[in-house]
Every structure is written in structure tokens, then in C-alpha cells.
Coordinates of C-alpha atoms in Angstrom, one line a residue:
R1 CA 29.5 10.2 22.8
E2 CA 30.1 6.4 23.0
Y3 CA 29.9 6.5 26.8
G4 CA 26.6 8.4 26.6
I5 CA 25.2 5.8 24.1
S6 CA 26.2 3.0 26.4
K7 CA 24.3 4.6 29.3
A8 CA 21.2 5.5 27.4
T9 CA 17.9 3.7 28.3
G10 CA 15.3 5.7 26.4
D11 CA 13.8 5.1 22.9
Y12 CA 15.7 7.9 21.2
L13 CA 19.1 9.6 21.1
T14 CA 20.3 13.0 20.0
F15 CA 23.7 14.7 20.2
L16 CA 24.3 18.2 21.3
D17 CA 27.9 19.6 21.0
V18 CA 29.0 21.3 24.2
D19 CA 28.9 24.8 22.8
D20 CA 25.7 24.5 20.7
T21 CA 22.0 24.9 21.8
L22 CA 18.6 23.5 20.9
S23 CA 15.4 25.4 20.5
P24 CA 13.0 25.0 23.5
K25 CA 10.6 22.8 21.4
A26 CA 13.3 20.7 19.7
L27 CA 13.1 17.5 21.6
Q28 CA 9.3 17.3 21.7
T29 CA 9.0 18.2 18.0
M30 CA 11.5 15.5 16.9
V31 CA 10.0 12.8 19.2
D32 CA 6.5 13.6 17.9
A33 CA 7.8 13.1 14.3
F34 CA 8.7 9.5 14.7
T35 CA 6.4 6.8 13.3
S36 CA 6.6 3.0 13.7
D37 CA 9.0 2.7 10.6
T38 CA 10.9 6.0 11.0
D39 CA 14.4 5.6 12.6
I40 CA 16.0 9.0 12.0
V41 CA 14.4 12.5 12.3
I42 CA 16.3 15.5 10.9
S43 CA 15.7 19.2 11.4
G44 CA 17.1 22.3 9.9
F45 CA 19.6 24.4 11.9
N46 CA 20.8 27.9 12.5
V47 CA 24.5 29.0 12.3
L48 CA 25.3 31.6 14.9
K49 CA 28.4 33.8 15.3
Q50 CA 28.8 36.2 18.2
G51 CA 25.2 35.6 19.2
K52 CA 23.6 36.4 15.8
I53 CA 22.2 34.1 13.2
I54 CA 24.3 34.4 10.1
K55 CA 22.7 31.5 8.2
S56 CA 19.7 29.2 8.5
K57 CA 19.6 25.8 6.8
T58 CA 15.9 25.2 6.3
L59 CA 14.9 21.9 4.8
C60 CA 11.7 20.8 3.0
S61 CA 9.6 18.2 5.0
V62 CA 9.9 14.9 3.3
L63 CA 10.2 11.1 4.1
F64 CA 13.0 9.0 2.5
D65 CA 13.7 5.3 2.5
N66 CA 17.3 4.6 3.6
L67 CA 18.8 4.0 0.2
S68 CA 17.3 7.2 -1.4
Y69 CA 18.5 9.3 1.5
L70 CA 22.0 7.6 1.6
K71 CA 22.5 8.6 -2.1
K72 CA 21.6 12.2 -1.3
V73 CA 24.0 12.3 1.6
L74 CA 26.9 10.9 -0.4
C75 CA 26.3 13.5 -3.1
G76 CA 26.3 16.3 -0.5
Q77 CA 22.6 17.2 -0.9
Y78 CA 22.1 16.6 2.8
G79 CA 24.7 17.0 5.6
W80 CA 26.4 14.1 7.3
E81 CA 27.0 15.8 10.7
L82 CA 25.4 13.9 13.7
C83 CA 23.8 17.0 15.2
A84 CA 20.3 18.4 14.4
K85 CA 19.1 14.8 14.2
M86 CA 17.4 12.3 16.5
Y87 CA 17.8 8.5 16.2
R88 CA 16.0 5.5 17.4
R89 CA 18.3 4.0 20.0
T90 CA 18.0 0.5 18.4
L91 CA 20.3 1.8 15.6
F92 CA 23.1 1.7 18.1
L93 CA 22.7 -1.8 19.4
D94 CA 25.2 -3.3 17.0
P95 CA 28.8 -1.9 17.3
I96 CA 29.6 1.1 15.1
E97 CA 32.9 1.2 13.3
T98 CA 34.9 4.3 13.8
P99 CA 38.2 5.3 12.0
S100 CA 41.1 5.5 14.4
G101 CA 43.2 8.7 14.5
I102 CA 40.7 10.7 12.4
R103 CA 39.0 13.8 13.9
I104 CA 37.7 15.3 10.7
G105 CA 35.2 13.0 9.0
E106 CA 34.4 10.7 11.9
D107 CA 30.9 12.0 12.2
A108 CA 30.2 11.3 8.5
A109 CA 31.5 7.7 9.0
V110 CA 29.2 7.1 12.0
F111 CA 26.2 8.8 10.4
I112 CA 26.4 6.8 7.1
Q113 CA 26.4 3.6 9.1
L114 CA 23.3 4.7 11.0
V115 CA 21.5 5.6 7.7
C116 CA 22.3 2.1 6.3
R117 CA 20.7 0.6 9.4
A118 CA 17.6 2.9 9.3
R119 CA 14.4 2.1 7.5
N120 CA 13.0 5.6 6.8
V121 CA 14.4 9.0 7.4
K122 CA 12.1 12.0 8.1
I123 CA 13.1 15.5 7.3
L124 CA 11.5 18.4 9.2
S125 CA 11.3 22.0 8.0
E126 CA 11.9 23.7 11.3
C127 CA 15.3 24.9 12.4
L128 CA 15.6 23.3 15.8
Y129 CA 19.4 23.3 16.4
D130 CA 21.8 26.3 16.9
Y131 CA 25.3 25.7 15.7
I132 CA 27.7 28.2 17.3
Q133 CA 30.5 28.9 14.9
Y134 CA 34.0 29.8 16.2
S135 CA 37.0 30.6 14.0
Q136 CA 39.1 28.0 15.9
S137 CA 36.7 25.1 15.4
A138 CA 38.4 22.1 13.7
S139 CA 36.2 22.4 10.6
H140 CA 37.7 25.9 10.0
I141 CA 41.3 25.3 10.7
K142 CA 43.6 24.9 7.6
S143 CA 46.2 22.1 8.2
L144 CA 47.8 19.4 6.2
K145 CA 46.9 16.9 8.9
Y146 CA 43.1 17.7 8.7
A147 CA 43.3 17.7 4.9
E148 CA 44.7 14.2 5.0
E149 CA 42.2 13.0 7.6
T150 CA 39.3 14.2 5.4
L151 CA 40.4 12.0 2.5
M152 CA 41.2 9.1 4.9
A153 CA 37.6 9.3 6.2
A154 CA 36.3 9.0 2.6
F155 CA 38.3 5.8 2.1
F156 CA 37.0 4.5 5.4
I157 CA 33.4 5.2 4.4
E158 CA 33.8 3.3 1.2
E159 CA 35.1 0.3 3.1
I160 CA 32.1 0.5 5.3
L161 CA 29.7 0.7 2.4
Q162 CA 31.4 -2.3 0.7
K163 CA 30.1 -4.4 3.6
T164 CA 26.5 -3.4 3.0
P165 CA 23.9 -4.6 0.5
F166 CA 23.8 -1.0 -0.9
Y167 CA 27.3 -0.9 -2.3
A168 CA 26.4 -1.8 -5.9
D169 CA 23.6 0.8 -5.9
V170 CA 25.7 3.7 -4.7
R171 CA 29.0 3.4 -6.7
S172 CA 28.3 6.7 -8.6
E173 CA 27.4 8.4 -5.3
I174 CA 30.7 7.2 -3.7
D175 CA 32.6 8.8 -6.6
A176 CA 30.7 12.0 -5.8
M177 CA 31.6 11.6 -2.1
F178 CA 35.3 11.4 -2.9
L179 CA 35.1 14.6 -5.0
L180 CA 33.3 16.3 -2.1
F181 CA 35.8 15.2 0.5
Y182 CA 38.7 16.2 -1.8
S183 CA 37.1 19.6 -2.2
N184 CA 36.8 19.9 1.5
S185 CA 40.4 18.8 2.0
T186 CA 41.8 21.5 -0.3
R187 CA 40.1 24.1 1.9
R188 CA 42.0 22.7 4.9
G189 CA 45.4 22.3 3.3
C190 CA 47.1 22.0 0.0
L191 CA 47.0 18.4 -1.3
G192 CA 48.4 18.2 -4.8
K193 CA 48.0 15.4 -7.3
E194 CA 51.4 13.9 -6.1
H195 CA 50.0 13.3 -2.6
P196 CA 49.6 9.5 -2.1
L197 CA 46.0 9.9 -0.8
V198 CA 45.0 11.9 -3.9

């Protein structure tokens, strides 16, 4: 991903995981949704398993300023995955901090930094991204290592937010984020209250 960003020359960027697909109209629809002060456009997505749609995540069309959207992301009202989104390339001009040695939660850390840099975020109602679900994908594997990485990502995100002008405004939402990440971690492995990250 970082290599692709370094080679990009267009106005916009989007990410497509190697085993996922886009609808034929996805790119044009998202490009057309940008306005002069919109920096991120987000679509709904379908979840497919064995070639069949098992779930569709349809969103309501709405425009948010960055702080309002950031609060909703931290509370889990909107997803923090990088896919099903298009970004103005200028958001990537300054270096993005990434947590070392963390596979689970890295996308959330990157996405939250992009939201902090954006002016406005536009949500589209169409499902334009197809997420192909496999039982062996990292997000479905139970392991102590992935559980620990999930919580490490939450601490990393808080450190990132401490460097932004938004930190004082999102303290309650950061607490909610820690609860969400802890909930996710317990699905990936057993982390009891005696664990140092907990």
C-alpha cells in the first residue's frame, strides 16, 4: 500500500484488497461525489461468502465535518477499515505513522489519521465494494497474538490523537474505542483482567 501511494500521481486514491472486487460503477460514482471541500468519500459494501452476498452494509447519504465523523468512527458507528473509501491524494502528502509489528488494527490507525487531516467526509448510500470473506482471514482467526495486537492498536491510536487538536474533544469517544477494541480482542483470544494490556 505504501509503495502504491508513493507512485500515485492522480487526484484520488482507493484501496482494493487482492481478493475483493468493486462494482463496475464504483470508481466513477466515488469520483463524482467529491466537491472542493470533500476529502474522503465512503460507500456501503457487500460481504460475500462462496460467491453469495450474505450481508450488505448500506449507509445513509450524509456529509460530515471531520470531527463529527471522527467521533462516530471511534464509537463504532462507522467502520475504520480502509476499503470501500476514496481519498483525496493530498491527505497522504505528510507521512502517516503506522504501528510496528501490528497486523490487526493497522488500518484503523491509518484511517483515523486520514480523517483528522480531512475537511469533510461524504457518505454514499450505494454498496460499491464487495468484501470476500474467508474463514482463514486474519480478522476471523482466534489467537492470543492477534488479541494483544488489537489492544496495542488502540493505545497507538490514542497516542496519535494526543498530537491532534481534536484530543480534548474526543476523550469520551476514545474510552468507547478502548471498549470496542477490547470487545474485539476477546473474540480473537482470551485476555483476562490480569493481562498487562487490559
